[in-house]
Short mmCIF file of C-alpha atoms in Angstrom, two decimals:
data_model
loop_
_atom_site.label_atom_id
_atom_site.label_comp_id
_atom_site.label_asym_id
_atom_site.label_seq_id
_atom_site.Cartn_x
_atom_site.Cartn_y
_atom_site.Cartn_z
CA MET A 1 4.22 15.34 -22.06
CA MET A 2 4.16 12.14 -20.06
CA ALA A 3 5.02 12.01 -16.38
CA ARG A 4 8.35 10.71 -15.14
CA VAL A 5 7.49 7.82 -12.82
CA ILE A 6 9.99 7.30 -10.00
CA CYS A 7 9.57 4.64 -7.34
CA ILE A 8 11.26 4.97 -3.98
CA VAL A 9 12.39 1.54 -2.83
CA ASN A 10 14.41 -0.15 -0.15
CA GLN A 11 13.25 -3.41 1.38
CA LYS A 12 14.84 -2.37 4.68
CA GLY A 13 12.58 -0.24 6.86
CA GLY A 14 13.73 2.90 8.63
CA VAL A 15 16.01 4.23 5.87
CA GLY A 16 14.11 7.45 5.17
CA LYS A 17 11.99 6.06 2.33
CA THR A 18 8.70 7.71 3.26
CA THR A 19 10.44 10.89 4.43
CA THR A 20 11.96 11.06 0.96
CA ALA A 21 8.67 10.31 -0.84
CA VAL A 22 6.78 13.04 1.01
CA ASN A 23 9.48 15.72 1.05
CA LEU A 24 10.74 15.20 -2.48
CA SER A 25 7.17 15.29 -3.86
CA ALA A 26 6.47 18.50 -1.94
CA SER A 27 9.77 20.09 -2.98
CA ILE A 28 9.13 19.46 -6.68
CA ALA A 29 5.53 20.67 -6.29
CA VAL A 30 6.68 24.03 -4.88
CA ALA A 31 8.75 24.42 -8.06
CA GLU A 32 5.28 24.49 -9.72
CA LYS A 33 5.57 21.08 -11.36
CA LYS A 34 2.45 18.90 -11.24
CA VAL A 35 3.22 15.98 -8.92
CA LEU A 36 1.27 12.88 -7.90
CA LEU A 37 2.40 10.86 -4.87
CA ILE A 38 1.09 7.28 -4.81
CA ASP A 39 1.33 5.56 -1.43
CA ILE A 40 1.48 1.82 -2.08
CA ASP A 41 2.78 0.90 1.39
CA PRO A 42 0.14 -0.73 3.65
CA GLN A 43 1.62 1.19 6.60
CA GLY A 44 0.25 4.35 4.98
CA ASN A 45 2.99 6.61 6.34
CA SER A 46 3.11 8.84 3.26
CA THR A 47 -0.66 9.18 3.57
CA SER A 48 -0.52 10.45 7.16
CA GLY A 49 2.74 12.35 6.55
CA ILE A 50 1.02 14.49 3.96
CA GLY A 51 -1.98 15.12 6.19
CA PHE A 52 -4.59 12.42 5.49
CA PRO A 53 -5.96 10.05 8.14
CA LYS A 54 -4.93 6.42 7.49
CA GLU A 55 -8.33 5.20 8.70
CA GLU A 56 -10.16 6.49 5.62
CA SER A 57 -10.91 3.35 3.69
CA ASN A 58 -12.81 4.68 0.69
CA GLY A 59 -10.85 5.81 -2.28
CA THR A 60 -7.40 4.31 -1.65
CA ILE A 61 -4.91 2.67 -4.02
CA TYR A 62 -6.23 -0.71 -2.81
CA GLN A 63 -9.63 -0.33 -4.52
CA ALA A 64 -8.02 0.79 -7.79
CA LEU A 65 -5.51 -2.09 -7.79
CA LEU A 66 -8.21 -4.70 -7.25
CA ARG A 67 -10.46 -3.22 -9.95
CA GLY A 68 -7.60 -2.60 -12.34
CA SER A 69 -8.99 0.85 -13.17
CA GLY A 70 -10.23 4.07 -11.62
CA LEU A 71 -7.01 5.63 -10.32
CA LYS A 72 -8.30 9.05 -11.40
CA ASP A 73 -11.21 8.73 -8.94
CA MET A 74 -8.83 8.06 -6.04
CA ILE A 75 -6.74 11.23 -6.43
CA GLN A 76 -6.98 13.77 -3.62
CA LYS A 77 -5.70 17.34 -3.41
CA THR A 78 -3.16 18.22 -0.72
CA SER A 79 -2.47 21.58 0.93
CA LEU A 80 0.17 22.27 -1.76
CA ALA A 81 -1.32 23.58 -5.01
CA HIS A 82 0.65 21.30 -7.36
CA LEU A 83 0.73 18.14 -5.24
CA ASP A 84 -1.94 15.41 -5.36
CA VAL A 85 -1.94 12.10 -3.54
CA VAL A 86 -3.42 8.59 -3.79
CA THR A 87 -3.68 7.29 -0.23
CA SER A 88 -3.19 3.85 1.27
CA ASN A 89 -3.99 1.95 4.44
CA THR A 90 -3.77 -1.53 5.95
CA ASP A 91 -6.39 -2.89 3.50
CA LEU A 92 -3.43 -3.17 1.12
CA ILE A 93 -1.97 -6.04 3.17
CA GLY A 94 -4.59 -8.27 1.56
CA ALA A 95 -3.85 -7.05 -1.96
CA GLU A 96 -0.70 -9.17 -2.32
CA VAL A 97 -2.76 -12.34 -1.81
CA GLU A 98 -5.87 -11.15 -3.67
CA LEU A 99 -3.87 -10.22 -6.77
CA LEU A 100 -2.16 -13.62 -6.99
CA GLN A 101 -5.13 -15.04 -8.89
CA GLU A 102 -5.24 -12.17 -11.38
CA LYS A 103 -3.85 -12.19 -14.91
CA ASN A 104 -1.10 -9.63 -15.50
CA ARG A 105 -0.89 -9.12 -11.75
CA GLU A 106 2.56 -7.46 -12.00
CA ARG A 107 1.17 -4.79 -14.36
CA ARG A 108 -1.84 -3.57 -12.37
CA LEU A 109 -0.19 -0.33 -11.25
CA GLU A 110 1.31 0.30 -14.69
CA GLN A 111 -2.20 0.12 -16.20
CA LEU A 112 -3.58 2.48 -13.56
CA ILE A 113 -0.85 5.06 -14.12
CA LYS A 114 -1.63 5.14 -17.85
CA GLU A 115 -4.95 6.84 -16.90
CA VAL A 116 -3.17 9.86 -15.40
CA GLU A 117 0.34 10.01 -16.86
CA LEU A 118 -0.53 12.99 -19.07
CA ASP A 119 -1.88 15.00 -16.12
CA TYR A 120 1.42 15.14 -14.18
CA GLU A 121 5.09 15.90 -14.71
CA TYR A 122 6.26 13.61 -11.89
CA ILE A 123 4.68 10.57 -10.26
CA PHE A 124 6.39 9.23 -7.11
CA ILE A 125 5.55 5.81 -5.69
CA ASP A 126 6.30 5.09 -2.02
CA CYS A 127 6.85 1.30 -1.88
CA PRO A 128 6.50 -1.07 1.07
CA PRO A 129 9.71 -2.21 2.85
CA SER A 130 9.65 -5.61 1.11
CA LEU A 131 10.19 -7.06 -2.35
CA GLY A 132 6.69 -8.50 -2.71
CA LEU A 133 4.05 -8.04 -5.39
CA LEU A 134 3.30 -4.38 -4.55
CA THR A 135 6.97 -3.44 -5.00
CA ILE A 136 7.19 -5.51 -8.20
CA ASN A 137 4.13 -3.60 -9.50
CA SER A 138 5.87 -0.33 -8.70
CA LEU A 139 9.14 -1.33 -10.39
CA THR A 140 7.19 -2.50 -13.45
CA ALA A 141 5.33 0.83 -13.67
CA ALA A 142 8.33 3.11 -13.11
CA HIS A 143 10.92 4.72 -15.35
CA SER A 144 13.45 4.77 -12.55
CA VAL A 145 14.24 3.78 -8.97
CA LEU A 146 15.43 6.04 -6.18
CA ILE A 147 17.11 4.06 -3.39
CA PRO A 148 17.43 5.75 0.01
CA LEU A 149 20.36 4.40 2.02
CA GLN A 150 20.95 5.35 5.63
CA CYS A 151 24.50 6.31 6.64
CA GLU A 152 24.68 3.68 9.37
CA TYR A 153 26.16 0.29 10.06
CA TYR A 154 24.66 -2.42 7.79
CA ALA A 155 23.58 0.25 5.28
CA LEU A 156 24.65 -1.90 2.33
CA GLU A 157 23.12 -5.07 3.71
CA GLY A 158 20.28 -6.17 1.47
CA LEU A 159 21.23 -3.73 -1.28
CA GLY A 160 22.60 -6.57 -3.43
CA GLN A 161 19.22 -8.32 -3.23
CA LEU A 162 17.41 -5.14 -4.25
CA LEU A 163 19.75 -4.53 -7.21
CA LYS A 164 19.26 -8.14 -8.31
CA THR A 165 15.46 -7.68 -8.17
CA ILE A 166 15.77 -4.48 -10.24
CA ARG A 167 17.87 -6.38 -12.84
CA LEU A 168 15.28 -9.19 -13.02
CA ILE A 169 12.40 -6.72 -13.48
CA LYS A 170 14.38 -4.94 -16.20
CA GLN A 171 14.97 -8.22 -18.03
CA SER A 172 11.49 -9.65 -17.75
CA LEU A 173 8.91 -6.90 -17.20
CA ASN A 174 10.25 -3.38 -17.70
CA PRO A 175 13.25 -2.91 -20.03
CA ARG A 176 13.21 0.90 -19.59
CA LEU A 177 13.84 0.71 -15.80
CA GLU A 178 16.92 2.67 -14.67
CA ILE A 179 18.42 3.62 -11.34
CA GLU A 180 17.61 7.29 -10.75
CA GLY A 181 20.13 7.37 -7.96
CA ILE A 182 21.16 6.29 -4.48
CA LEU A 183 20.28 8.83 -1.81
CA LEU A 184 22.36 8.97 1.36
CA THR A 185 20.04 9.69 4.30
CA MET A 186 20.37 10.20 8.08
CA PHE A 187 23.87 11.59 7.67
CA ASP A 188 25.40 12.75 10.95
CA VAL A 189 28.28 15.09 10.26
CA ARG A 190 29.85 14.44 13.71
CA ASN A 191 29.79 10.69 13.31
CA ASN A 192 32.81 8.93 11.76
CA LEU A 193 30.69 6.00 10.66
CA SER A 194 28.43 8.28 8.59
CA HIS A 195 31.48 9.53 6.68
CA GLN A 196 32.82 5.98 6.20
CA VAL A 197 29.48 4.70 4.84
CA ALA A 198 29.13 7.70 2.52
CA ASP A 199 32.69 7.18 1.18
CA GLU A 200 32.10 3.45 0.68
CA VAL A 201 28.83 3.98 -1.21
CA LYS A 202 30.38 6.69 -3.41
CA SER A 203 33.44 4.61 -4.24
CA HIS A 204 31.23 1.65 -5.12
CA PHE A 205 28.41 3.39 -7.04
CA LYS A 206 30.25 6.48 -8.34
CA ASP A 207 27.94 8.85 -10.24
CA LYS A 208 24.83 6.85 -9.29
CA VAL A 209 24.96 8.55 -5.86
CA PHE A 210 23.13 11.87 -5.57
CA LYS A 211 25.29 14.85 -4.68
CA THR A 212 22.65 15.91 -2.16
CA ILE A 213 22.95 14.16 1.21
CA ILE A 214 20.03 14.19 3.67
CA PRO A 215 21.17 14.98 7.23
CA ARG A 216 19.79 13.68 10.48
CA ASN A 217 17.41 16.47 11.39
CA ILE A 218 14.95 16.91 14.25
CA ARG A 219 12.49 19.03 12.24
CA LEU A 220 12.47 16.40 9.49
CA SER A 221 11.50 13.70 11.96
CA GLU A 222 8.91 15.91 13.72
CA ALA A 223 7.10 17.03 10.55
CA PRO A 224 5.16 13.77 9.82
CA SER A 225 3.44 13.87 13.23
CA HIS A 226 2.01 17.24 12.15
CA GLY A 227 0.89 15.78 8.78
CA LYS A 228 3.16 18.14 6.87
CA PRO A 229 6.21 17.93 4.64
CA ALA A 230 9.22 19.60 6.27
CA LEU A 231 9.03 22.67 4.03
CA LEU A 232 5.55 23.48 5.41
CA TYR A 233 6.63 22.69 8.97
CA ASP A 234 9.93 24.58 9.00
CA ILE A 235 11.26 25.69 5.62
CA HIS A 236 14.53 26.92 7.14
CA SER A 237 15.40 23.53 8.65
CA LYS A 238 18.40 21.66 7.26
CA GLY A 239 16.07 18.78 6.35
CA ALA A 240 13.71 20.93 4.28
CA GLU A 241 16.62 22.66 2.56
CA SER A 242 18.29 19.38 1.63
CA TYR A 243 15.13 18.02 -0.03
CA LEU A 244 14.71 21.28 -1.99
CA THR A 245 18.30 20.78 -3.21
CA LEU A 246 17.56 17.16 -4.13
CA ALA A 247 14.47 18.29 -6.07
CA LYS A 248 16.67 20.60 -8.16
CA GLU A 249 19.12 17.77 -8.78
CA ILE A 250 16.35 15.41 -9.95
CA MET A 251 14.72 18.03 -12.16
CA GLY A 252 18.16 18.75 -13.63
CA ASN A 253 18.72 15.03 -14.33
CA GLY A 254 15.42 14.91 -16.18
CA GLU A 255 16.35 17.83 -18.41
CA ARG A 256 19.74 16.26 -19.19
CA ASN A 257 18.05 12.98 -20.13
CA GLY A 258 15.65 14.83 -22.40
CA ASN A 259 12.51 14.24 -20.29
#
């Protein structure tokens, strides 16, 4: 069976994108599903958040993208039995410019994923906080998009632009692309604004919003500095529990859609 490819995108930084990529990947892996996490963000936060030094420059997604092949050789094992990763670092900043000259430049990642799509059940792509060529590659390669949205003022700002980009990619490059769901993150139960934003997003996007809401959680924000997903850092934390719940929701969606 072929992997479900889900890219995690929001061109705004600081919305819980990498936290979601790392913790969702880990949570599905502990359900004994084979998962590959591809870090395609030059900041390399998924790379370090899962326990790999960003400085390592051999064997990253950058080399595979430029060559147009060899993703298999870049895959590394993590401390979780069913979770593998393809790392990234600041070399990727140059990739946007270097790929401009290439034919089929929007499809580089799609071609790479074809090498490994039978080896995994889920492939997650952590995108950069921009709508440049790396994100376009990710949207072209994916079956669906998961959009993290922080429960704060200006949460919806820029979302229209992202949805427009997704529509354009669907029309011109990837007709199968769907929205997996909108994930409310950084929810503070004591904060009125959090509740207002959550209500506004739900009334606007209805069943496209995940039932699971990710709370503001100290353990969740501490875990990356230890190079661990939250469930390896503190499995009883609210943050770890909420990503395990989200994993169940996503796996359930896949079964309903016949994947």
